[in-house]
Amino acid sequence: MKIAREEVLHVAHLARLSIDDDAVETFSEQLGSILEYVESLSRVDTSNVPPTAHAVEMANAFRKDEAARHLEREEAVANAPKAEEGHFIVPKVIE
Amino acid sequence: MEFAPVIGLEVHAQLKTRTKIFCSCSTRFGAPPNTHVCPVCLGMPGVLPVLNQAVVEYAMRMALATDCRIAPESRFARKNYFYPDLPKGYQISQYELPIAEHGQVNITRPDGTRKKIGITRIHMEEDAGKLIHDPDRSISMVDYNRTGVPLIEIVSEPDIESPEEAGAYLRQLRAVLRYLDISDGNMEEGSFRCDANVSVRPKESEQLGTRTELKNLNSFKFVEKALAYEINRQIRVISENGEVIQETRLWDMDKNRTFSMRGKEEAHDYRYFPDPDLVPLKIDEDWIARIQADLPELPDQRKDRFMAQFELPAYDADILTASRELADYFEACLRQVENPKLVSNWVMGNLLGLLNAEGKTIEETPISAEEMAELLKLVNDEVISGKIAKTVFDEMVASGKSPKAIVEEQGLVQVTDASAIEAVVDAVIDRCPNEVASYKAGKKKLLGFFVGQVMKETQGKANPQMVNQILKEKLG
């Protein structure tokens, strides 16, 4: 079952992916069959199963409120495509 | 048609833990850009966030202080959106299972009555980084020091019915946060931020109108002004048969108006889902009891105590307990001077007057509680009159000298010697035969004139009660 073309474009936009027309066609089929596959889970009766919040059965992993070493500024920006005076530089985006 | 505003507020308060919510970077404000960052808060691949326990406990304090129900199990969720202030491409927040829900705070309305404002929920989340937009080039500079600083978001029910109530609610929340010592609550510096949802409905109708969301409200004054403007705008739109559009509007403080934030009309699609990097948070009754036992006295409790223990009027108690520091100051003075109303009048009148005039907070007061107590002790023991005390107070501010030193240097000790006052009274009576005659003929208002003359003669040092009494006796 294919999903709608608009939905593929919407999801692509949310992920900031640009895809061409052929890919839209492919993805509407692939995403559709993925959804269909996952949908098979709904055939299982879960009425007596408590919701699972996490794959690992544990809770409360905490850290103490104590400062530890952070990166040097040069290290922090080392991978940035552009940096100036210790700032990351990005194209201007005003929301 | 008459309209009633319906207002709900979303407050983000920065918590003053030493470190960030999911990593060990310092939260200290004002460090050079990108010096308090690490692979976790920079969103590097392969890192794992680990929850700061202090953040949970701070949020629990706020939840208990606002009568919220703390969830036995809550979890963190990813809120997905792209903006350069968020290096991961998502913000870790809480969504369907927040740490606390269903609380309330009490506010005092402008007319002195109290009102409950419901709290829908409180949840924990991480702050985003700071963008500086270059004015000349089409670039923005990003500083991630603030990324990952812990926030709690406090969402109110739409119980607020006027801009003044909104102001009172915000001040109350801020006071509670500061009493709990979990946030600076500084709106101007951004550690306390507020967004408002506002709509209007016809008074006789229960049906809510379309709401707008107001942002960029970075002072208490702006919140009230922006709400007042927006309420009037919506009423005008509806009265002219227009339609209020659901949108985000920004407050323009220069033009005193709200304006539509265009280009953001597209509905957000945050695709929240549980963050698989973080395990659920479970809070049992024991833990809640421990936090509860540790809570300090809160503003409402302190206000009630001030009224009961010191017999202060509600008005005084309200002002004195508005900040923990001011209430501490008041109580520090009281330990030296056992006259609550005298201390209250001086703290609210002269001290707050001075601080407001200079734009200072109580923490920046030039007159310490000890100095204030020393001055008021002189008044309470009738060494100086209240009027002279004002002169001494001004001199303390100007010179920084102690009240005792000023009183001694300038010879301001109050005259309480009856014979000395009588001598001055006699001299004044001798000098003003006409006024004496009028007084005796029934013009009792002239007593004030005689008191004035005696005070002038003694440079304000005569004890006013004694002057009154002696004058009345002598004039018959």
Coordinates of C-alpha atoms in Angstrom, one line a residue:
Chain A
M1 CA 0.0 0.0 0.0
K2 CA 1.6 3.3 -1.1
I3 CA 1.4 6.4 1.0
A4 CA 0.3 9.7 -0.5
R5 CA 2.9 11.7 -2.5
E6 CA 2.1 14.8 -0.3
E7 CA 3.0 12.8 2.8
V8 CA 6.3 11.8 1.4
L9 CA 7.1 15.4 0.5
H10 CA 6.0 16.6 4.0
V11 CA 8.2 14.0 5.8
A12 CA 11.1 14.8 3.5
H13 CA 10.7 18.5 4.3
L14 CA 10.6 17.9 8.0
A15 CA 13.9 16.0 7.7
R16 CA 15.2 18.8 5.4
L17 CA 15.8 16.2 2.6
S18 CA 15.4 17.2 -1.0
I19 CA 14.3 14.3 -3.1
D20 CA 13.5 14.1 -6.8
D21 CA 10.3 12.8 -8.4
D22 CA 11.5 9.3 -9.0
A23 CA 12.5 9.0 -5.4
V24 CA 9.1 10.2 -4.3
E25 CA 7.5 7.3 -6.2
T26 CA 10.0 4.8 -4.6
F27 CA 9.6 6.1 -1.1
S28 CA 5.8 6.2 -1.2
E29 CA 5.9 2.5 -2.0
Q30 CA 8.7 1.6 0.5
L31 CA 7.4 3.8 3.4
G32 CA 4.0 2.2 2.7
S33 CA 5.2 -1.3 3.0
I34 CA 7.2 -0.4 6.2
L35 CA 4.1 1.0 7.8
E36 CA 2.1 -2.1 6.7
Y37 CA 4.7 -4.3 8.3
V38 CA 4.7 -2.4 11.6
E39 CA 1.0 -2.4 11.4
S40 CA 1.0 -6.2 11.9
L41 CA 1.9 -5.5 15.6
S42 CA -1.6 -4.2 16.1
R43 CA -2.9 -7.8 15.6
V44 CA -1.4 -8.7 19.0
D45 CA -3.7 -8.4 22.0
T46 CA -1.9 -6.1 24.4
S47 CA -4.8 -5.3 26.6
N48 CA -3.1 -6.9 29.6
V49 CA 0.4 -5.6 28.8
P50 CA 1.5 -2.4 30.6
P51 CA 3.0 0.1 28.2
T52 CA 6.8 -0.2 27.9
A53 CA 8.7 3.0 28.2
H54 CA 12.0 1.6 27.4
A55 CA 13.6 -1.5 25.9
V56 CA 15.8 -2.0 29.0
E57 CA 13.9 -2.6 32.2
M58 CA 15.5 0.0 34.4
A59 CA 14.8 3.5 35.7
N60 CA 16.5 6.4 37.3
A61 CA 20.0 6.6 35.9
F62 CA 21.3 9.8 37.5
R63 CA 24.4 12.0 37.4
K64 CA 25.5 14.1 40.4
D65 CA 25.4 17.9 39.9
E66 CA 29.2 18.2 39.7
A67 CA 31.0 19.9 36.9
A68 CA 33.6 18.0 34.9
R69 CA 35.9 19.0 32.2
H70 CA 34.4 20.5 29.1
L71 CA 36.0 20.9 25.7
E72 CA 38.5 23.6 24.8
R73 CA 37.0 26.2 22.5
E74 CA 39.2 25.2 19.6
E75 CA 38.2 21.6 20.1
A76 CA 34.5 22.5 20.2
V77 CA 34.5 24.3 16.9
A78 CA 37.1 22.0 15.2
N79 CA 34.5 20.2 13.1
A80 CA 32.5 23.3 12.3
P81 CA 32.4 24.1 8.5
K82 CA 32.8 27.7 9.6
A83 CA 33.8 29.3 12.9
E84 CA 34.8 32.9 14.0
E85 CA 36.0 34.0 17.3
G86 CA 34.9 30.8 18.9
H87 CA 31.4 31.0 17.5
F88 CA 29.9 28.5 15.1
I89 CA 28.9 30.3 11.9
V90 CA 25.6 29.4 10.2
P91 CA 23.6 31.0 7.4
K92 CA 21.3 33.7 8.9
V93 CA 18.0 32.2 9.8
I94 CA 15.5 34.4 11.5
E95 CA 12.4 32.6 12.7
Chain B
M1 CA -21.1 43.8 23.7
E2 CA -18.9 43.3 26.8
F3 CA -15.9 40.9 26.5
A4 CA -14.0 38.9 29.1
P5 CA -10.3 38.1 28.4
V6 CA -9.1 34.5 28.9
I7 CA -5.4 34.2 29.5
G8 CA -3.1 31.2 30.1
L9 CA 0.7 31.6 30.6
E10 CA 3.6 29.4 29.9
V11 CA 6.7 30.2 32.0
H12 CA 10.2 28.8 31.4
A13 CA 12.4 29.1 34.4
Q14 CA 16.1 28.4 34.3
L15 CA 17.2 26.2 37.2
K16 CA 20.3 27.2 39.0
T17 CA 22.0 23.9 39.3
R18 CA 25.7 23.9 39.0
T19 CA 25.7 21.8 35.8
K20 CA 23.6 21.2 32.8
I21 CA 20.6 18.8 32.7
F22 CA 22.2 16.0 30.7
C23 CA 26.0 16.6 30.9
S24 CA 28.6 17.9 33.3
C25 CA 29.2 21.3 31.7
S26 CA 28.9 24.3 33.9
T27 CA 25.8 26.5 33.7
R28 CA 27.6 29.7 34.8
F29 CA 26.3 32.7 32.9
G30 CA 28.6 35.0 31.0
A31 CA 31.5 32.7 30.0
P32 CA 33.2 33.3 26.6
P33 CA 31.2 31.6 23.8
N34 CA 31.5 27.8 23.4
T35 CA 33.6 27.3 26.5
H36 CA 31.0 25.4 28.5
V37 CA 30.3 22.7 25.9
C38 CA 31.1 19.1 25.5
P39 CA 30.2 16.3 23.0
V40 CA 26.8 15.7 24.7
C41 CA 25.5 19.3 24.6
L42 CA 27.0 19.8 21.1
G43 CA 25.0 16.9 19.8
M44 CA 28.0 14.8 18.7
P45 CA 27.1 11.3 17.4
G46 CA 27.4 8.4 19.8
V47 CA 27.1 10.3 23.1
L48 CA 24.6 9.5 25.9
P49 CA 22.8 12.1 28.0
V50 CA 22.6 11.3 31.7
L51 CA 20.0 13.1 33.9
N52 CA 21.2 15.5 36.6
Q53 CA 19.5 14.4 39.8
A54 CA 19.5 17.9 41.2
V55 CA 17.3 19.0 38.2
V56 CA 14.7 16.4 39.2
E57 CA 14.8 17.5 42.8
Y58 CA 14.4 21.2 41.9
A59 CA 11.5 20.4 39.7
M60 CA 10.0 18.4 42.6
R61 CA 10.4 21.3 44.9
M62 CA 8.4 23.5 42.5
A63 CA 5.8 20.9 42.0
L64 CA 5.2 20.5 45.8
A65 CA 5.3 24.3 46.3
T66 CA 2.5 24.6 43.8
D67 CA 0.4 21.7 45.1
C68 CA 1.0 19.6 42.0
R69 CA 0.7 15.8 41.8
I70 CA 4.1 14.3 41.1
A71 CA 3.9 11.5 38.6
P72 CA 5.2 8.2 40.0
E73 CA 6.6 7.6 36.5
S74 CA 7.6 10.1 33.9
R75 CA 9.8 10.1 30.9
F76 CA 11.7 12.3 28.4
A77 CA 10.7 12.9 24.8
R78 CA 12.3 14.3 21.8
K79 CA 10.8 17.4 20.3
N80 CA 12.1 17.4 16.7
Y81 CA 12.8 20.6 14.8
F82 CA 15.6 22.2 12.9
Y83 CA 17.0 25.5 14.1
P84 CA 20.7 26.3 14.6
D85 CA 20.3 26.9 18.3
L86 CA 19.7 23.2 18.8
P87 CA 22.6 21.2 17.6
K88 CA 21.0 17.7 17.9
G89 CA 18.0 18.6 15.7
Y90 CA 15.7 17.9 18.7
Q91 CA 15.2 19.2 22.1
I92 CA 14.9 16.8 25.0
S93 CA 11.7 17.7 26.8
Q94 CA 8.8 15.9 28.5
Y95 CA 5.6 15.4 26.6
E96 CA 2.9 12.9 27.4
L97 CA 4.2 12.1 30.9
P98 CA 5.5 15.2 32.6
I99 CA 6.9 15.1 36.1
A100 CA 4.0 17.0 37.6
E101 CA 0.4 18.0 36.9
H102 CA -2.7 19.6 38.5
G103 CA -1.4 22.3 40.8
Q104 CA -2.3 25.8 41.8
V105 CA -0.9 29.1 43.1
N106 CA -2.6 31.8 45.0
I107 CA -2.4 35.4 43.7
T108 CA -3.5 38.6 45.4
R109 CA -5.7 40.6 43.1
P110 CA -5.2 44.4 42.8
D111 CA -8.2 44.8 45.1
G112 CA -6.6 42.7 47.8
T113 CA -8.7 39.5 47.4
R114 CA -7.0 36.2 46.8
K115 CA -7.6 33.9 43.8
K116 CA -6.4 30.5 42.8
I117 CA -4.7 30.0 39.4
G118 CA -4.5 26.4 38.3
I119 CA -1.2 24.8 37.1
T120 CA -1.8 22.4 34.2
R121 CA 1.6 20.9 34.3
I122 CA 5.3 21.3 35.1
H123 CA 7.9 19.6 33.0
M124 CA 11.7 19.5 32.6
E125 CA 13.6 20.3 29.4
E126 CA 16.9 21.6 28.1
D127 CA 17.5 25.1 27.0
A128 CA 18.7 26.0 23.5
G129 CA 21.8 27.9 22.5
K130 CA 22.1 31.6 21.7
L131 CA 22.2 33.1 18.2
I132 CA 23.7 36.4 17.4
H133 CA 22.5 37.7 14.0
D134 CA 25.2 39.6 12.2
P135 CA 23.7 43.0 11.2
D136 CA 25.9 43.4 8.1
R137 CA 26.4 39.9 6.8
S138 CA 23.9 37.1 6.2
I139 CA 25.3 34.9 8.9
S140 CA 24.4 34.1 12.5
M141 CA 26.9 33.3 15.2
V142 CA 26.1 30.4 17.5
D143 CA 27.1 30.0 21.2
Y144 CA 26.1 26.7 22.7
N145 CA 27.0 27.5 26.3
R146 CA 23.3 27.8 27.2
T147 CA 22.4 24.6 25.3
G148 CA 21.4 22.0 27.9
V149 CA 20.9 24.4 30.8
P150 CA 18.0 23.0 32.7
L151 CA 14.6 24.6 32.4
I152 CA 11.2 23.9 34.0
E153 CA 8.2 24.9 32.0
I154 CA 5.2 25.8 34.1
V155 CA 1.9 25.9 32.2
S156 CA -1.1 27.6 33.8
E157 CA -4.8 26.9 33.2
P158 CA -6.6 29.7 31.3
D159 CA -7.8 31.0 34.7
I160 CA -6.3 34.5 34.3
E161 CA -8.8 37.2 33.6
S162 CA -6.8 40.4 33.3
P163 CA -3.3 41.7 32.5
E164 CA -3.0 42.7 36.2
E165 CA -3.8 39.1 37.3
A166 CA -1.2 37.9 34.8
G167 CA 1.4 40.2 36.4
A168 CA 0.4 39.1 39.9
Y169 CA 0.6 35.4 38.9
L170 CA 4.1 35.9 37.4
R171 CA 5.3 37.7 40.4
Q172 CA 4.0 35.0 42.6
L173 CA 5.7 32.2 40.6
R174 CA 8.9 34.1 40.6
A175 CA 8.7 34.6 44.4
V176 CA 8.1 30.9 44.9
L177 CA 11.0 30.0 42.6
R178 CA 13.3 32.4 44.6
Y179 CA 12.1 31.2 48.0
L180 CA 12.8 27.7 46.9
D181 CA 16.2 28.9 45.7
I182 CA 16.0 27.0 42.5
S183 CA 16.0 29.9 40.0
D184 CA 17.1 33.5 39.8
G185 CA 13.8 34.4 38.2
N186 CA 15.4 37.3 36.3
M187 CA 13.1 38.2 33.3
E188 CA 15.5 40.8 31.9
E189 CA 18.4 38.3 31.8
G190 CA 16.2 35.5 30.4
S191 CA 16.3 33.1 33.4
F192 CA 12.5 33.6 33.6
R193 CA 10.6 33.8 30.3
C194 CA 6.9 34.0 29.6
D195 CA 4.7 33.3 26.6
A196 CA 1.0 34.1 26.8
N197 CA -2.1 32.6 25.2
V198 CA -4.9 35.1 25.1
S199 CA -8.4 35.2 23.7
V200 CA -11.6 37.1 24.4
R201 CA -15.2 35.8 24.7
P202 CA -18.5 37.7 25.1
K203 CA -19.2 38.0 28.8
E204 CA -22.5 36.1 28.6
S205 CA -20.9 33.2 26.7
E206 CA -18.8 30.3 27.9
Q207 CA -17.5 29.6 24.4
L208 CA -13.9 30.5 24.1
G209 CA -12.7 32.8 21.3
T210 CA -9.7 32.1 18.9
R211 CA -6.5 32.6 20.8
T212 CA -3.2 34.2 19.8
E213 CA 0.1 33.4 21.4
L214 CA 2.3 36.3 22.5
K215 CA 6.1 36.1 22.6
N216 CA 9.0 38.4 23.3
L217 CA 7.6 39.5 26.7
N218 CA 10.8 40.0 28.6
S219 CA 9.7 42.1 31.5
F220 CA 6.7 42.1 33.9
K221 CA 5.7 45.5 32.6
F222 CA 5.7 44.2 28.9
V223 CA 3.6 41.2 29.8
E224 CA 0.9 43.5 31.2
K225 CA 1.2 46.0 28.4
A226 CA 1.2 43.4 25.6
L227 CA -1.8 41.6 27.1
A228 CA -3.8 44.8 27.4
Y229 CA -3.0 45.8 23.9
E230 CA -3.8 42.3 22.5
I231 CA -7.1 42.1 24.4
N232 CA -8.2 45.5 23.0
R233 CA -7.1 44.5 19.5
Q234 CA -9.1 41.3 19.6
I235 CA -12.2 43.1 20.9
R236 CA -11.8 45.7 18.1
V237 CA -11.4 43.0 15.4
I238 CA -14.6 41.2 16.7
S239 CA -16.6 44.4 17.1
E240 CA -15.8 45.3 13.5
N241 CA -17.1 41.8 12.4
G242 CA -13.6 40.6 11.7
E243 CA -12.1 37.3 12.8
V244 CA -9.2 36.7 15.2
I245 CA -6.6 34.6 13.5
Q246 CA -4.8 31.9 15.5
E247 CA -1.2 33.0 15.2
T248 CA 1.9 34.0 17.1
R249 CA 2.4 37.6 17.7
L250 CA 5.4 39.5 19.0
W251 CA 5.5 42.5 21.4
D252 CA 7.2 45.5 19.9
M253 CA 8.3 47.5 22.9
D254 CA 9.2 50.6 20.9
K255 CA 5.9 50.9 19.2
N256 CA 3.8 49.5 22.1
R257 CA 2.0 47.0 20.0
T258 CA 1.8 43.4 19.1
F259 CA 2.4 42.3 15.5
S260 CA 2.0 39.1 13.6
M261 CA 5.0 36.9 13.3
R262 CA 4.5 36.0 9.6
G263 CA 6.2 33.1 7.9
K264 CA 5.5 30.8 10.7
E265 CA 2.0 30.0 9.7
E266 CA 2.8 26.4 8.9
A267 CA 1.7 24.3 11.9
H268 CA 4.5 22.8 13.8
D269 CA 5.0 19.1 13.5
Y270 CA 7.3 18.2 16.3
R271 CA 6.9 14.4 16.0
Y272 CA 7.5 13.8 19.7
F273 CA 8.6 10.4 20.7
P274 CA 10.1 8.9 23.8
D275 CA 13.9 9.5 23.9
P276 CA 15.5 6.0 23.8
D277 CA 18.7 7.4 25.4
L278 CA 17.0 8.1 28.7
V279 CA 15.4 5.6 31.0
P280 CA 12.1 6.4 32.7
L281 CA 12.1 8.5 35.9
K282 CA 10.4 6.9 38.9
I283 CA 9.6 8.9 42.0
D284 CA 8.3 7.1 45.0
E285 CA 6.6 8.4 48.1
D286 CA 9.7 8.3 50.2
W287 CA 11.6 10.6 47.8
I288 CA 8.6 13.0 47.7
A289 CA 8.5 13.0 51.5
R290 CA 12.2 13.8 51.7
I291 CA 11.9 16.8 49.3
Q292 CA 8.7 18.0 51.1
A293 CA 10.5 17.9 54.5
D294 CA 13.2 20.1 53.0
L295 CA 10.9 22.8 51.6
P296 CA 11.5 26.3 53.1
E297 CA 8.7 28.6 54.3
L298 CA 6.9 29.8 51.1
P299 CA 5.7 33.3 50.4
D300 CA 2.1 32.6 51.3
Q301 CA 3.0 30.9 54.6
R302 CA 5.4 33.7 55.4
K303 CA 2.8 36.3 54.7
D304 CA 0.3 34.6 56.9
R305 CA 2.9 34.3 59.7
F306 CA 3.7 38.0 59.4
M307 CA 0.1 38.9 59.8
A308 CA -0.4 36.5 62.7
Q309 CA 2.9 36.9 64.6
F310 CA 3.6 40.6 64.0
E311 CA 0.0 41.8 63.6
L312 CA 0.8 43.4 60.3
P313 CA -1.9 44.4 57.8
A314 CA -2.3 42.2 54.7
Y315 CA -0.9 45.0 52.6
D316 CA 2.3 45.3 54.6
A317 CA 2.7 41.5 54.8
D318 CA 2.2 41.2 51.0
I319 CA 4.9 43.7 50.1
L320 CA 7.4 42.5 52.7
T321 CA 7.2 38.9 51.7
A322 CA 7.3 39.5 47.9
S323 CA 11.0 38.6 48.0
R324 CA 12.7 36.3 50.4
E325 CA 15.6 38.8 50.8
L326 CA 13.2 41.6 51.7
A327 CA 11.4 39.4 54.3
D328 CA 14.8 38.3 55.7
Y329 CA 15.8 42.0 56.0
F330 CA 12.6 42.8 57.8
E331 CA 13.0 40.0 60.2
A332 CA 16.7 40.8 60.8
C333 CA 15.7 44.4 61.8
L334 CA 12.9 43.0 64.1
R335 CA 15.4 41.0 66.1
Q336 CA 16.9 44.3 67.2
V337 CA 13.8 46.5 67.3
E338 CA 10.6 44.9 68.7
N339 CA 8.2 47.1 67.0
P340 CA 6.9 45.4 63.8
K341 CA 4.8 48.3 62.5
L342 CA 7.6 50.8 63.0
V343 CA 10.0 48.6 61.1
S344 CA 7.5 47.8 58.4
N345 CA 6.7 51.4 57.8
W346 CA 10.4 52.3 57.5
V347 CA 11.3 49.3 55.3
M348 CA 8.3 49.8 53.0
G349 CA 8.5 53.6 53.0
N350 CA 12.0 55.0 53.2
L351 CA 14.0 52.0 52.3
L352 CA 11.9 50.7 49.3
G353 CA 11.4 54.3 48.2
L354 CA 15.2 54.8 48.1
L355 CA 15.8 51.5 46.3
N356 CA 13.0 52.1 43.7
A357 CA 14.3 55.6 43.0
E358 CA 17.8 54.1 42.4
G359 CA 16.6 51.1 40.5
K360 CA 18.2 48.8 43.1
T361 CA 17.1 45.5 44.6
I362 CA 17.1 44.7 48.3
E363 CA 20.4 42.8 47.8
E364 CA 22.0 46.0 46.7
T365 CA 20.8 48.1 49.6
P366 CA 23.2 50.8 50.8
I367 CA 21.7 50.5 54.3
S368 CA 22.3 47.1 55.9
A369 CA 19.6 45.5 58.2
E370 CA 21.9 46.1 61.2
E371 CA 22.3 49.8 60.4
M372 CA 18.5 50.1 59.8
A373 CA 17.9 48.4 63.1
E374 CA 20.3 50.7 64.9
L375 CA 18.5 53.7 63.5
L376 CA 15.0 52.4 64.4
K377 CA 16.2 51.5 67.8
L378 CA 16.9 55.1 68.4
V379 CA 13.4 56.0 67.3
N380 CA 11.8 53.2 69.3
D381 CA 13.7 54.3 72.4
E382 CA 12.6 57.9 71.8
V383 CA 16.2 59.0 71.5
I384 CA 15.3 60.7 68.2
S385 CA 12.0 61.6 66.7
G386 CA 10.7 60.0 63.5
K387 CA 11.2 63.2 61.6
I388 CA 14.8 63.5 62.7
A389 CA 15.3 59.9 61.9
K390 CA 14.5 60.7 58.2
T391 CA 17.3 63.3 58.2
V392 CA 19.6 60.7 59.8
F393 CA 18.6 58.1 57.2
D394 CA 19.4 60.5 54.3
E395 CA 22.7 61.2 55.9
M396 CA 23.4 57.5 56.3
V397 CA 22.8 57.0 52.6
A398 CA 25.0 60.0 51.7
S399 CA 27.9 59.5 54.0
G400 CA 27.7 55.8 55.0
K401 CA 28.1 56.8 58.6
S402 CA 26.4 54.9 61.4
P403 CA 23.2 56.4 62.8
K404 CA 24.6 56.8 66.3
A405 CA 27.6 58.8 65.0
I406 CA 25.4 61.1 62.9
V407 CA 23.0 61.7 65.9
E408 CA 26.0 62.5 68.1
E409 CA 27.9 64.7 65.6
Q410 CA 24.9 66.8 64.8
G411 CA 23.4 66.9 68.3
L412 CA 20.1 65.4 67.1
V413 CA 19.1 63.7 70.4
Q414 CA 15.5 64.2 71.1
V415 CA 14.6 66.6 73.9
T416 CA 12.4 64.7 76.4
D417 CA 13.1 66.9 79.3
A418 CA 9.7 68.3 80.3
S419 CA 11.1 71.5 81.8
A420 CA 13.1 72.3 78.7
I421 CA 10.1 71.8 76.5
E422 CA 7.9 73.9 78.8
A423 CA 10.4 76.8 78.6
V424 CA 10.2 76.8 74.8
V425 CA 6.4 76.5 74.9
D426 CA 6.2 79.5 77.3
A427 CA 8.4 81.5 74.9
V428 CA 6.2 80.7 71.9
I429 CA 3.0 81.5 73.8
D430 CA 4.5 84.8 74.9
R431 CA 5.5 85.6 71.3
C432 CA 2.1 84.9 69.7
P433 CA -0.7 86.6 71.8
N434 CA -3.0 86.8 68.8
E435 CA -2.9 83.2 68.0
V436 CA -3.3 82.3 71.6
A437 CA -6.5 84.4 71.7
S438 CA -7.9 82.8 68.6
Y439 CA -7.1 79.3 70.0
K440 CA -8.9 80.1 73.2
A441 CA -11.8 81.5 71.3
G442 CA -12.3 78.0 69.7
K443 CA -9.9 77.8 66.8
K444 CA -8.4 74.5 67.9
K445 CA -6.8 73.9 64.6
L446 CA -4.2 76.4 65.6
L447 CA -2.6 73.7 67.8
G448 CA -0.7 72.5 64.8
F449 CA 0.7 76.0 64.4
F450 CA 2.0 76.0 68.0
V451 CA 3.5 72.6 67.6
G452 CA 5.3 73.8 64.5
Q453 CA 6.7 76.8 66.3
V454 CA 8.0 74.7 69.1
M455 CA 9.6 72.2 66.8
K456 CA 11.2 74.9 64.8
E457 CA 12.6 76.4 67.9
T458 CA 14.1 73.1 68.9
Q459 CA 15.3 72.1 65.4
G460 CA 12.8 69.3 65.4
K461 CA 14.3 67.7 68.4
A462 CA 11.5 68.1 70.9
N463 CA 9.4 64.9 71.5
P464 CA 6.2 65.6 69.6
Q465 CA 3.9 63.8 72.0
M466 CA 5.2 65.8 74.9
V467 CA 5.0 69.1 72.9
N468 CA 1.4 68.3 72.2
Q469 CA 0.5 67.5 75.7
I470 CA 2.3 70.5 77.3
L471 CA 0.8 72.9 74.7
K472 CA -2.7 71.6 75.4
E473 CA -2.2 72.0 79.2
K474 CA -0.8 75.6 78.9
L475 CA -3.3 76.8 76.4
G476 CA -6.2 75.4 78.4

